[in-house]
mmCIF file of C-alpha atoms in Angstrom:
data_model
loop_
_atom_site.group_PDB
_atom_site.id
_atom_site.type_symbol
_atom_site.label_atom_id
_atom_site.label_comp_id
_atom_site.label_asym_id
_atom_site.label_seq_id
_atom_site.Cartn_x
_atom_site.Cartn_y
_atom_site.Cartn_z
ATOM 1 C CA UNK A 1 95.199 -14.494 -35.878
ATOM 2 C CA UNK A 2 91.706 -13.942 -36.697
ATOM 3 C CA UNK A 3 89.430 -14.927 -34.078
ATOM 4 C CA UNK A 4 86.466 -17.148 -35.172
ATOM 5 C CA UNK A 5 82.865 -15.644 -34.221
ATOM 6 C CA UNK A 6 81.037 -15.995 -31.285
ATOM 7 C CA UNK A 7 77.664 -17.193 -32.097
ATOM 8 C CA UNK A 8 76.086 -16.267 -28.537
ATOM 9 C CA UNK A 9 77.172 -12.931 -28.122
ATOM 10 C CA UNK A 10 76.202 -12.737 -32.189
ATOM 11 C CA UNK A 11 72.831 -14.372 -31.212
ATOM 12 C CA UNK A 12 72.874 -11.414 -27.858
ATOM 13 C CA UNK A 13 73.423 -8.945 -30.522
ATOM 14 C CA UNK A 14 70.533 -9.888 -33.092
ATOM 15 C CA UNK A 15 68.370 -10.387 -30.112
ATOM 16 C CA UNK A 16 68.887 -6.215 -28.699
ATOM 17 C CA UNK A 17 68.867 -5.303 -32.290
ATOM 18 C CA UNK A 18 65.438 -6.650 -32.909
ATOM 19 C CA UNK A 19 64.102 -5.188 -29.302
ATOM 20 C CA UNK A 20 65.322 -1.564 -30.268
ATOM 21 C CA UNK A 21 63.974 -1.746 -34.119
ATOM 22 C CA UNK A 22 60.134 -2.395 -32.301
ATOM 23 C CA UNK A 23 60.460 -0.135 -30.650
ATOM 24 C CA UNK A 24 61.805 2.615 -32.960
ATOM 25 C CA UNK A 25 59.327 1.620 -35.295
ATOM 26 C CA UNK A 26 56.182 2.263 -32.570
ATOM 27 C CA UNK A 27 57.623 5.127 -32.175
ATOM 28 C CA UNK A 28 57.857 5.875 -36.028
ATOM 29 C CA UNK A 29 54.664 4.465 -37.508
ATOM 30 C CA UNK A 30 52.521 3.634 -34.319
ATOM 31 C CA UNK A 31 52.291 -0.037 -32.900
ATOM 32 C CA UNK A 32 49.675 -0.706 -35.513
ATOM 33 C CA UNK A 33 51.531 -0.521 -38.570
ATOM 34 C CA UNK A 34 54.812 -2.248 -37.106
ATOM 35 C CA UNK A 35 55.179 -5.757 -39.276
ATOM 36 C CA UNK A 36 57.788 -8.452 -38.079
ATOM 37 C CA UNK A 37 59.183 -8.123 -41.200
ATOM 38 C CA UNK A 38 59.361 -4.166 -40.747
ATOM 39 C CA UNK A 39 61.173 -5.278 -37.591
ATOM 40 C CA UNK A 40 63.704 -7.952 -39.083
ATOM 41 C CA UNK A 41 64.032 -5.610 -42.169
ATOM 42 C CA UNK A 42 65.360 -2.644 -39.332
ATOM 43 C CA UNK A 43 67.162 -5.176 -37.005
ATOM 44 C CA UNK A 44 69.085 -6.825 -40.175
ATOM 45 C CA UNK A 45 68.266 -10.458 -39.283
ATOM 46 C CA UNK A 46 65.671 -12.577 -41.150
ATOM 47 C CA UNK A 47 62.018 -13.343 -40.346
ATOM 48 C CA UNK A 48 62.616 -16.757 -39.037
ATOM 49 C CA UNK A 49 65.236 -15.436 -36.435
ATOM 50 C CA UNK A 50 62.308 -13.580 -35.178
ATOM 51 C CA UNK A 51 59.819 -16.164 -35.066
ATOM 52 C CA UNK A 52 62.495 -18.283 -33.597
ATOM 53 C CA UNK A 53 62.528 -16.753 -30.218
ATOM 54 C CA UNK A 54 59.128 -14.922 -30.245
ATOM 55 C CA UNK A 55 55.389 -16.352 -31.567
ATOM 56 C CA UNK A 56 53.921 -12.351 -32.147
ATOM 57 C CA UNK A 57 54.638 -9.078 -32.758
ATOM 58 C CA UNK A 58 53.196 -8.100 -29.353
ATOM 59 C CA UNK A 59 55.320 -10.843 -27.680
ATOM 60 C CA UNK A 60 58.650 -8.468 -29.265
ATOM 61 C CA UNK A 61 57.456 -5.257 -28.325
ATOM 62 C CA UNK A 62 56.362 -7.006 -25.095
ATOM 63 C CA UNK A 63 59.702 -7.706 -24.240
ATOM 64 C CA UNK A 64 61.378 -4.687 -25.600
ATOM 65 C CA UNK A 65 58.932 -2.413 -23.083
ATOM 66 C CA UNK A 66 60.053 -4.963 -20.439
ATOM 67 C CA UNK A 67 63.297 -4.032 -20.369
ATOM 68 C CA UNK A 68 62.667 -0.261 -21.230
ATOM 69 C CA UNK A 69 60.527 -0.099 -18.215
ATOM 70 C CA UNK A 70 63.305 -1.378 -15.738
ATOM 71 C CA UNK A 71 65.111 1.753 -17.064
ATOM 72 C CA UNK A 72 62.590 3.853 -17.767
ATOM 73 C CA UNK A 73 59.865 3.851 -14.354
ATOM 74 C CA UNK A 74 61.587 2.458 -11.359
ATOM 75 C CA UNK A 75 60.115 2.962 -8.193
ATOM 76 C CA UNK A 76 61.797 5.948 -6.413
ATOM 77 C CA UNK A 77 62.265 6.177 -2.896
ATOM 78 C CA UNK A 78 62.750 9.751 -1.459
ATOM 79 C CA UNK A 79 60.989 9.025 1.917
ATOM 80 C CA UNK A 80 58.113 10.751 0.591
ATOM 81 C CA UNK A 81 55.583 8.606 -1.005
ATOM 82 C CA UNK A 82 53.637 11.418 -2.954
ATOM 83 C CA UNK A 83 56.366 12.785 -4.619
ATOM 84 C CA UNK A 84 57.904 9.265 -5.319
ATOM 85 C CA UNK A 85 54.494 8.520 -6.957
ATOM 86 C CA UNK A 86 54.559 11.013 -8.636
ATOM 87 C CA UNK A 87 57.601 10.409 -10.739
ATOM 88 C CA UNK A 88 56.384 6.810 -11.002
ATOM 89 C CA UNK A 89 53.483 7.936 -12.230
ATOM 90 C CA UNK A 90 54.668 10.294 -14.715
ATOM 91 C CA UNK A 91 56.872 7.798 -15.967
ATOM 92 C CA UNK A 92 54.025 5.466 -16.825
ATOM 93 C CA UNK A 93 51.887 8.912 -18.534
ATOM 94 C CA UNK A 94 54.849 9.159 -20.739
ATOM 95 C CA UNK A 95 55.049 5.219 -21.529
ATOM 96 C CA UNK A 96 51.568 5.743 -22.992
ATOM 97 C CA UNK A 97 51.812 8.597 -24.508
ATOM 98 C CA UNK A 98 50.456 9.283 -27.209
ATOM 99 C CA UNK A 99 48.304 6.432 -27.172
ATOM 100 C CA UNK A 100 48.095 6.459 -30.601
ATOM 101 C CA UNK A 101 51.969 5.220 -31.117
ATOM 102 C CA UNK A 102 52.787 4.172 -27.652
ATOM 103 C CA UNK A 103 53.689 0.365 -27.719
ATOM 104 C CA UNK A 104 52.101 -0.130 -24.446
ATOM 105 C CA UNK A 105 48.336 0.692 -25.328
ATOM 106 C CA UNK A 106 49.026 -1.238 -28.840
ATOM 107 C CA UNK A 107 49.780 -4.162 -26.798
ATOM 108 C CA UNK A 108 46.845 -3.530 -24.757
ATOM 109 C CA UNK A 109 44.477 -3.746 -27.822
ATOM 110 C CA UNK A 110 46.213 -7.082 -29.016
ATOM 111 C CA UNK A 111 45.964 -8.710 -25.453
ATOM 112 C CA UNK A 112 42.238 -8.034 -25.433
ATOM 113 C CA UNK A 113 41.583 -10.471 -28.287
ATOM 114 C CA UNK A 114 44.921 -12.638 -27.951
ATOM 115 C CA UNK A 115 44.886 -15.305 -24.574
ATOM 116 C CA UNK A 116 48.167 -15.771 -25.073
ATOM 117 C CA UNK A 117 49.631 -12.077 -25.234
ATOM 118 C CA UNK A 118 47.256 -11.556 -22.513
ATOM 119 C CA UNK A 119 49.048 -14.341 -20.118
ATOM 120 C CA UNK A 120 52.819 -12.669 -21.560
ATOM 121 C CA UNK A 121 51.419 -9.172 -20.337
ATOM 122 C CA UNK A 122 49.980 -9.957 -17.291
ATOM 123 C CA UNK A 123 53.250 -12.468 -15.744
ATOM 124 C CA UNK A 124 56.076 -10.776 -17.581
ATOM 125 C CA UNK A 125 55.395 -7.186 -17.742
ATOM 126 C CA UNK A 126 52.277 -6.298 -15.013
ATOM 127 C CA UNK A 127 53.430 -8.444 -12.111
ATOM 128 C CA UNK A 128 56.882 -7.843 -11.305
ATOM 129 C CA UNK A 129 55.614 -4.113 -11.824
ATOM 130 C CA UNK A 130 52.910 -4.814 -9.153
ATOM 131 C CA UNK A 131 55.941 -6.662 -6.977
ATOM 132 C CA UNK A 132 58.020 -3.692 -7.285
ATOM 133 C CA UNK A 133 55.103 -0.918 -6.140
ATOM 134 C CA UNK A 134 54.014 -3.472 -3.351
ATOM 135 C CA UNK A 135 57.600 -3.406 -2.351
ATOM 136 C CA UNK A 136 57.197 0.379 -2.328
ATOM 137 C CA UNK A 137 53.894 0.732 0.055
ATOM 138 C CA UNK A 138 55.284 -1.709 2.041
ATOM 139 C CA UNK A 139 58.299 0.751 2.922
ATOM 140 C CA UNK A 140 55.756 3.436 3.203
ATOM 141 C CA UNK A 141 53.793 1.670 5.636
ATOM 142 C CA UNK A 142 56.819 1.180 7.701
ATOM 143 C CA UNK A 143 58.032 4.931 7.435
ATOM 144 C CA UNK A 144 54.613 4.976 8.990
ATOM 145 C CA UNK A 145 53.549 7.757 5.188
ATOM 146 C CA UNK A 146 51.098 5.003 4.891
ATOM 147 C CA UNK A 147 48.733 3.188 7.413
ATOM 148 C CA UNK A 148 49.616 0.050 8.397
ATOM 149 C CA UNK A 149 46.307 -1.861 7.350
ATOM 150 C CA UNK A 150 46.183 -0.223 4.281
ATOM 151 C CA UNK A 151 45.047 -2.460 1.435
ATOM 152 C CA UNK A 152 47.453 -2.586 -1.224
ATOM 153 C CA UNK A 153 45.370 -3.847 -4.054
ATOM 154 C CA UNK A 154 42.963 -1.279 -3.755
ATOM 155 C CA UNK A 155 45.919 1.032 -3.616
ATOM 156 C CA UNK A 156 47.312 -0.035 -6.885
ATOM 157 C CA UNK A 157 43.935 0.311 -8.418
ATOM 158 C CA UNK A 158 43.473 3.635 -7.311
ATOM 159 C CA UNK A 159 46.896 4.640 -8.168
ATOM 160 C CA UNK A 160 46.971 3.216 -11.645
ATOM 161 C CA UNK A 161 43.237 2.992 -12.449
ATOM 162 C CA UNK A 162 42.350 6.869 -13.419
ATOM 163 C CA UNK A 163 45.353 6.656 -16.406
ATOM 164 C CA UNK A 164 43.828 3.074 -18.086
ATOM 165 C CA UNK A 165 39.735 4.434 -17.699
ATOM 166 C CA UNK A 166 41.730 7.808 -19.228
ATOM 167 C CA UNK A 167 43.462 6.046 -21.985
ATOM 168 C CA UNK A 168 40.678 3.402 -23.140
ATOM 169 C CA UNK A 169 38.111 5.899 -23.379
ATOM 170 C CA UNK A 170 40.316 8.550 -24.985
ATOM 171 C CA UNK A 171 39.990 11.169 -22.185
ATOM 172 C CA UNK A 172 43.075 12.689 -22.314
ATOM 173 C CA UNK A 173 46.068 11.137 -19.523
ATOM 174 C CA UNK A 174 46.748 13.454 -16.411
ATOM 175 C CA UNK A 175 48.246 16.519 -16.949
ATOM 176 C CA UNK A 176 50.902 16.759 -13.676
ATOM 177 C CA UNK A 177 48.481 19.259 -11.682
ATOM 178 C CA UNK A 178 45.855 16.611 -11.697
ATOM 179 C CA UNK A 179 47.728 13.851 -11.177
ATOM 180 C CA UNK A 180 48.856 15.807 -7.888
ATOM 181 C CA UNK A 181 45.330 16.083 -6.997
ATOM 182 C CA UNK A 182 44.483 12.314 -7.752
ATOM 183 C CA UNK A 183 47.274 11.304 -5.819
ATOM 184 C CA UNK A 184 46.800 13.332 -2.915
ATOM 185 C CA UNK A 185 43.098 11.616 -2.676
ATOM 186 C CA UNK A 186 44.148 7.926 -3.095
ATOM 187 C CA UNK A 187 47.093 8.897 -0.329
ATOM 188 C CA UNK A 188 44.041 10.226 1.567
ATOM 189 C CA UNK A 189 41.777 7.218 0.764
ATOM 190 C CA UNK A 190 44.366 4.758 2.054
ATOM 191 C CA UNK A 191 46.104 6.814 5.441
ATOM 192 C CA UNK A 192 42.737 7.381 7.086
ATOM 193 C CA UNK A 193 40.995 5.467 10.356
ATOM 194 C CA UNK A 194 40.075 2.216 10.547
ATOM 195 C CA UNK A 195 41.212 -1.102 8.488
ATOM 196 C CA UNK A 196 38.984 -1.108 5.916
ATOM 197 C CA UNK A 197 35.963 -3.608 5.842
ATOM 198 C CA UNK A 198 33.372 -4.437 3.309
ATOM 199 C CA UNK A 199 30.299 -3.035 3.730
ATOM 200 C CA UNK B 1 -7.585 -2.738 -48.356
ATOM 201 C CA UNK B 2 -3.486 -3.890 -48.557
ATOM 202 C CA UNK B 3 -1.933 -0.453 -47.062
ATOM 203 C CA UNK B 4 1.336 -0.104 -49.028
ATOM 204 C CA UNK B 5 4.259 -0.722 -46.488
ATOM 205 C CA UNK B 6 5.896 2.044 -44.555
ATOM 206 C CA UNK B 7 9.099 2.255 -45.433
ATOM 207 C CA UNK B 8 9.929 4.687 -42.636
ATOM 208 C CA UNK B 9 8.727 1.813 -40.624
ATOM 209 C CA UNK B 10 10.642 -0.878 -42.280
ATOM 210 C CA UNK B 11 14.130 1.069 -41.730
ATOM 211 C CA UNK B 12 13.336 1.094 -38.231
ATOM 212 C CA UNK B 13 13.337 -3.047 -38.174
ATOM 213 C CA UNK B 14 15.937 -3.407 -39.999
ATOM 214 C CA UNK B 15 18.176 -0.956 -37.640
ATOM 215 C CA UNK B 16 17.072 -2.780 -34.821
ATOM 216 C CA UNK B 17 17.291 -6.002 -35.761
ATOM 217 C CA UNK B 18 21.090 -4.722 -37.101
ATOM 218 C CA UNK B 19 21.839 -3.962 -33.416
ATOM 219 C CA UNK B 20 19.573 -6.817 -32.180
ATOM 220 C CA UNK B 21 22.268 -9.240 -34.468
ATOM 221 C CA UNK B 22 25.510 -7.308 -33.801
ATOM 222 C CA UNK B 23 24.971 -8.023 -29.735
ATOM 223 C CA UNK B 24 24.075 -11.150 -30.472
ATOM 224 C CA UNK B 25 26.686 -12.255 -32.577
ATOM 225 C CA UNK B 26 29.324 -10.552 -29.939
ATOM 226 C CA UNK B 27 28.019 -12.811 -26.939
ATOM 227 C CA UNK B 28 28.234 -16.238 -29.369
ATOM 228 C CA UNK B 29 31.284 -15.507 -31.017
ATOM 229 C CA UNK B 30 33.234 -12.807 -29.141
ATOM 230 C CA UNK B 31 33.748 -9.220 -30.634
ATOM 231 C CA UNK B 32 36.681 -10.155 -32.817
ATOM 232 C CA UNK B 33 35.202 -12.876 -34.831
ATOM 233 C CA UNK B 34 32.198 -10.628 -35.608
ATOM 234 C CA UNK B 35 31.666 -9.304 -39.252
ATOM 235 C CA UNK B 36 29.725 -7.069 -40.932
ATOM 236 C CA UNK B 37 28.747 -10.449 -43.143
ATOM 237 C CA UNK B 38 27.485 -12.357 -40.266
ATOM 238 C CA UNK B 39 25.422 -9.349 -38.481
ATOM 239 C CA UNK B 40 23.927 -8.595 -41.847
ATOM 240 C CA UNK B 41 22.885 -12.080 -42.514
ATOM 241 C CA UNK B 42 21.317 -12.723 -39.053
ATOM 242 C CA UNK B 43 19.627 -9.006 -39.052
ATOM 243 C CA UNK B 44 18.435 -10.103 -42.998
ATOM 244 C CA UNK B 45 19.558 -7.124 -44.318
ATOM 245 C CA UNK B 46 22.217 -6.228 -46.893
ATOM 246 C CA UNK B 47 25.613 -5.031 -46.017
ATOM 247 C CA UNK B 48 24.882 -2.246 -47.970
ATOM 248 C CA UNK B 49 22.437 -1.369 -46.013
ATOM 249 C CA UNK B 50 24.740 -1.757 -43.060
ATOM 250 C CA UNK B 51 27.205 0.603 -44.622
ATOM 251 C CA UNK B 52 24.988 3.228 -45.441
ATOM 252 C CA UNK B 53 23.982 3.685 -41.902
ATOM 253 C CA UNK B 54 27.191 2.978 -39.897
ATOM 254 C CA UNK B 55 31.198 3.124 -41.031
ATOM 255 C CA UNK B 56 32.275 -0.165 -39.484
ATOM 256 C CA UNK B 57 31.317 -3.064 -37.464
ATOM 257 C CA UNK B 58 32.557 -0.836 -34.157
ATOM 258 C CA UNK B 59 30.356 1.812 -34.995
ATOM 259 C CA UNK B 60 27.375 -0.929 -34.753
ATOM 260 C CA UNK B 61 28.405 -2.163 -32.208
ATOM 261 C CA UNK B 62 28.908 1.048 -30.217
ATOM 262 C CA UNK B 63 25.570 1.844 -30.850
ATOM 263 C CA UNK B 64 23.908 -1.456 -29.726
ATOM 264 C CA UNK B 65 25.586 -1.222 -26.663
ATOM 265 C CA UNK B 66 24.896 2.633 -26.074
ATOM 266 C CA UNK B 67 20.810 1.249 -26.241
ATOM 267 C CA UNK B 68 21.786 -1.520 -24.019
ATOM 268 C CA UNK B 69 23.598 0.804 -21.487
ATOM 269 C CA UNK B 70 20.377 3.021 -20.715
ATOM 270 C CA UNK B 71 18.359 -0.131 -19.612
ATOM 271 C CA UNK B 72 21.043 -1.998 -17.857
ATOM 272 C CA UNK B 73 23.053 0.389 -16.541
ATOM 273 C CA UNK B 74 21.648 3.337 -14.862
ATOM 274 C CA UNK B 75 22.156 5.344 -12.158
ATOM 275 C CA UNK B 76 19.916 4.443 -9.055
ATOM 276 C CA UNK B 77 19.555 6.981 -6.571
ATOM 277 C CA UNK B 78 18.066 5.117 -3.524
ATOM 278 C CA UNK B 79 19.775 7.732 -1.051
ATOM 279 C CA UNK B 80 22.788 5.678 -0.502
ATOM 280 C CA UNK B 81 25.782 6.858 -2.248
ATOM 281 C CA UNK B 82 27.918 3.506 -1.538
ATOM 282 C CA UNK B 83 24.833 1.300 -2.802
ATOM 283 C CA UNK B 84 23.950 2.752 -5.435
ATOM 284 C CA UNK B 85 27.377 2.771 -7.060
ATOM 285 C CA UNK B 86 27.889 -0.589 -6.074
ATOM 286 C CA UNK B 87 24.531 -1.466 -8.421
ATOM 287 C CA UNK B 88 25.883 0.415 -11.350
ATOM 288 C CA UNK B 89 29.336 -0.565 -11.158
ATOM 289 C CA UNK B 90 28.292 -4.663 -10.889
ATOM 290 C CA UNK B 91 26.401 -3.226 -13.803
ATOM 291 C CA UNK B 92 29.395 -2.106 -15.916
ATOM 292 C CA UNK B 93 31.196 -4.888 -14.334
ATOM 293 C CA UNK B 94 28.912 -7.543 -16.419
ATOM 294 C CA UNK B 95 28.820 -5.361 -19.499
ATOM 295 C CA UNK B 96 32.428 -6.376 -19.509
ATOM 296 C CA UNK B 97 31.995 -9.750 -18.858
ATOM 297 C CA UNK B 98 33.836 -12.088 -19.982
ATOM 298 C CA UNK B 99 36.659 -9.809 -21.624
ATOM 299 C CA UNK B 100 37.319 -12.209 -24.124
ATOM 300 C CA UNK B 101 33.831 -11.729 -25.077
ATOM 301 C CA UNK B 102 32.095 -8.520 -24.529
ATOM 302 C CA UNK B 103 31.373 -6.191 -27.103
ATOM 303 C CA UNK B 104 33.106 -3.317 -24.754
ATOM 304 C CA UNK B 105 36.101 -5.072 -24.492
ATOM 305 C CA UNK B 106 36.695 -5.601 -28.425
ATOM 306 C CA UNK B 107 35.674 -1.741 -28.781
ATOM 307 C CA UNK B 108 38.232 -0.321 -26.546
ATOM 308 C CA UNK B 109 40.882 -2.613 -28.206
ATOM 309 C CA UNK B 110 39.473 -1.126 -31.885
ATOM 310 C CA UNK B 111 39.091 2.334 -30.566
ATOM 311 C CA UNK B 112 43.171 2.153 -29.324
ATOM 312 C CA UNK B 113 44.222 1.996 -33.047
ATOM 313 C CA UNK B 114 41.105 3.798 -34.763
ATOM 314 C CA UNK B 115 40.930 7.395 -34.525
ATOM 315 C CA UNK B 116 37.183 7.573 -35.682
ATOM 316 C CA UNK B 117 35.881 5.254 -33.438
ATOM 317 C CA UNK B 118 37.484 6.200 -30.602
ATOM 318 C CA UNK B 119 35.461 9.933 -30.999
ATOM 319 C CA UNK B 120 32.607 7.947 -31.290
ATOM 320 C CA UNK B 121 33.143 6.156 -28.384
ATOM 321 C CA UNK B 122 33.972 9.243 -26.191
ATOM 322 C CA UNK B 123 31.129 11.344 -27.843
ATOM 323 C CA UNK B 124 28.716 8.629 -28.193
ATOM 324 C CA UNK B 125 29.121 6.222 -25.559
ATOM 325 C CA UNK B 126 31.078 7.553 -22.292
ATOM 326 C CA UNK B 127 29.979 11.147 -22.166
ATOM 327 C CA UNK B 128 26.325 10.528 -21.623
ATOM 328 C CA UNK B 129 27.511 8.343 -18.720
ATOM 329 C CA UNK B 130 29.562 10.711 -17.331
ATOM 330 C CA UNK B 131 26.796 13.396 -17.284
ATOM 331 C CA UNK B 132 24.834 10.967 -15.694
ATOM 332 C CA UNK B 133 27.113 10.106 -13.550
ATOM 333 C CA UNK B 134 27.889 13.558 -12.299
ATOM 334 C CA UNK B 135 24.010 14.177 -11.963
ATOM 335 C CA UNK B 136 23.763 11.173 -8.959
ATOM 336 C CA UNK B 137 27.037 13.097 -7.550
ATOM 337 C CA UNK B 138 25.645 16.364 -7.207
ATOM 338 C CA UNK B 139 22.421 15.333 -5.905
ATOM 339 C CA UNK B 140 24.723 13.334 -3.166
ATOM 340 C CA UNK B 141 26.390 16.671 -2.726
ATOM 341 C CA UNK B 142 22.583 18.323 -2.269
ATOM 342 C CA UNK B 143 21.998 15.587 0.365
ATOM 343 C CA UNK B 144 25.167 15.838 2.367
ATOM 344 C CA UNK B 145 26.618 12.003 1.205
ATOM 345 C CA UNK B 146 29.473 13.833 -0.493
ATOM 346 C CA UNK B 147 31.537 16.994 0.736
ATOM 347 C CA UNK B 148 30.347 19.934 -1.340
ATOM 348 C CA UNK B 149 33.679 20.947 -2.816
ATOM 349 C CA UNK B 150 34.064 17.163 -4.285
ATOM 350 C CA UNK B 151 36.194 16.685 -7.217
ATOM 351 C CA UNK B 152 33.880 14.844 -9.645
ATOM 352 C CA UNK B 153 36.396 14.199 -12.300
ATOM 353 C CA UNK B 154 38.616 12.219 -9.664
ATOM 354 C CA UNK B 155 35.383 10.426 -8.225
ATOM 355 C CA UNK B 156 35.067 9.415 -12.430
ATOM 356 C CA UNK B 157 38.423 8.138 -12.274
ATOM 357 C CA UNK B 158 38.651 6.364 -8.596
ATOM 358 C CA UNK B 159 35.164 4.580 -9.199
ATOM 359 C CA UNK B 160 35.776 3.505 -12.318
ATOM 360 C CA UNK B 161 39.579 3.490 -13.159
ATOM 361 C CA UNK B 162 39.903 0.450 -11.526
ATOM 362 C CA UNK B 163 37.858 -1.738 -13.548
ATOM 363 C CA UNK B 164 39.760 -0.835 -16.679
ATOM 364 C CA UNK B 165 43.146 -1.034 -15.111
ATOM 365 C CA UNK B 166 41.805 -4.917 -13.998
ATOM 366 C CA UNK B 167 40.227 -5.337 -18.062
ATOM 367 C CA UNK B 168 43.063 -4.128 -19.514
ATOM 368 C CA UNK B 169 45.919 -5.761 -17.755
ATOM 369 C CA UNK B 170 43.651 -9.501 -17.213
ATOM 370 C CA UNK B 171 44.026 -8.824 -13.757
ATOM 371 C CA UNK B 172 40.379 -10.115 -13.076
ATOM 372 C CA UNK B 173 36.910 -8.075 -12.852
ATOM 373 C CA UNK B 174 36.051 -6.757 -9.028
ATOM 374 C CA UNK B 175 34.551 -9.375 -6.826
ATOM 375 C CA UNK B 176 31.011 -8.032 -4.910
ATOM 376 C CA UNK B 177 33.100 -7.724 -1.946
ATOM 377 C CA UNK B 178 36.385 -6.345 -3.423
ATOM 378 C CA UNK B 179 33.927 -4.067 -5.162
ATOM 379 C CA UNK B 180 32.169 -2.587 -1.919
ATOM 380 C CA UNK B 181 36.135 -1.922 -0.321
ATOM 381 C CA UNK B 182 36.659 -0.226 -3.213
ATOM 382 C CA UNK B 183 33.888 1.892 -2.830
ATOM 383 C CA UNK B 184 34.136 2.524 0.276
ATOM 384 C CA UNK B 185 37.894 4.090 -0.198
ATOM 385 C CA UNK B 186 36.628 6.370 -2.530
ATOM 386 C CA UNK B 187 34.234 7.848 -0.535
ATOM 387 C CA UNK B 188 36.724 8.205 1.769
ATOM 388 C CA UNK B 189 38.872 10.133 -0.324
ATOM 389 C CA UNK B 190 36.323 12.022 -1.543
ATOM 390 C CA UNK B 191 34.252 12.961 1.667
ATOM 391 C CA UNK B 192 37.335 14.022 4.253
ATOM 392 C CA UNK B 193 38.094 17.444 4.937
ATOM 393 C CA UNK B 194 39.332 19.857 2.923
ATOM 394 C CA UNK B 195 38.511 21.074 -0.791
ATOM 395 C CA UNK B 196 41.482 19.119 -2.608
ATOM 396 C CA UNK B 197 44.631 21.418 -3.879
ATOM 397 C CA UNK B 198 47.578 20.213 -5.616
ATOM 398 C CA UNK B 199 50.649 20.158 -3.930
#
């Protein structure tokens, strides 16, 4: 006996399908040129399908980095919180590189002029990254690699900062030596003395 | 006697009142929603004329801002390090304010899919700053503020990195007071001890 079909693991199926065609295609044509109906036409379901579960193009690719990124940059722990940053670090270099087809910076430039993709990026993909490397520092702080006070938005800034001034002004991302050297000074900026104050 | 018009003279109006328009437009109507149309019909010039000076509304736009830049964002030297880059960060800081509206904003997010403009925008707009920039460092060096053997490209990317990490990911510009902690920890991990090496 034939069994019939199962429409939700059909529906699961269609919905991976269309997150790994976006992202082939960025990585075939650059985020710029990707179309939804490139994506539909690659994933082998219609247009509407599409539209059905997501309102934009960035809101696919969006998703489809979510997921990659789980994979892809997780927050190592070796006991030593250089090295571990490091890798994490890395990671995110090669998620943006080349800026010209990564998915990521596309998204960037559509979340500068779109509210909505802005919100998406921000709750869905930037803060349960930020959750994770908080998570991170906070084991570092109690391995005592970090100080205790140590402010841990200025740390992400500093951490993450010198590869989105790189990649908007087109300065070239870190190559590893300097991303040694940058890491070694935010380590440096947040270990020392006293609790920081404002001036 | 009618002297005949200058027509040297006349270009020069109608450039400036191009940029005058572009900047304008960009504060009323936000970066995106700008057109070479609209610029041209507030500046009173033709779009041909437009064209025949500049390859795209970015390239405008870039170039009004790179005139606004030198007035409203310099680099003070008042003998403070921490001061003075607090004055000409809030100064970047407003240039990009509100992201949804300034013309730096909708440049970066054109420059991440536009080859072209993105040289501009290095060439034209960043490296200028960055030479000024690296000017106030040195003569902090010269005055003992920062340790000889600083590494200016990683002061670059601390002071400024995390501004575009915040614009890019709508994680909110740096408050005054966020701002001066932030400065402060770069200082930090550019002042203390020895000449940076990578691990």
């Amino acid at each position: 006996m034939i069994k019939p079909p199962n429409p939700q693991r059909r529906s699961q199926k269609s919905h991976d399908a269309v997150l790994a065609a976006a992202l082939e295609l960025c990585a075939e044509e650059g985020y710029g040129r990707v179309t939804i109906e490139g994506i539909a036409a690659r994933a082998g379901v219609s247009k509407k399908t599409i539209y059905r579960w997501w309102p934009s193009k960035g809101a696919v690719v969006l998703e489809a980095l979510h997921e990659a990124a789980d994979i892809a940059a997780p927050h190592p722990d070796t006991g030593n919180l250089a090295i571990d940053m490091r890798t994490q670090l890395a990671a995110v270099i090669s998620f943006l590189s080349p800026p010209s087809h990564a998915p990521l910076a596309g998204l960037i430039a559509d979340a500068l002029s779109d509210p909505e993709l802005a919100g998406l990026l921000r709750e869905r993909l930037i803060r349960p990254r930020i959750a994770e490397f908080e998570q991170r520092m906070r084991r570092a702080q109690e391995q005592g690699q970090l100080h205790p006070d140590a402010n841990l938005d200025i740390a992400l800034d500093l951490f993450y900062g010198p590869l989105y001034h790189r990649l908007v002004f087109h300065l070239g991302l870190p190559e590893p030596e300097y991303l040694d050297t940058l890491i070694e000074h935010v380590i440096r900026a947040l270990t020392s003395g006293e609790p920081s104050r404002s001036a």
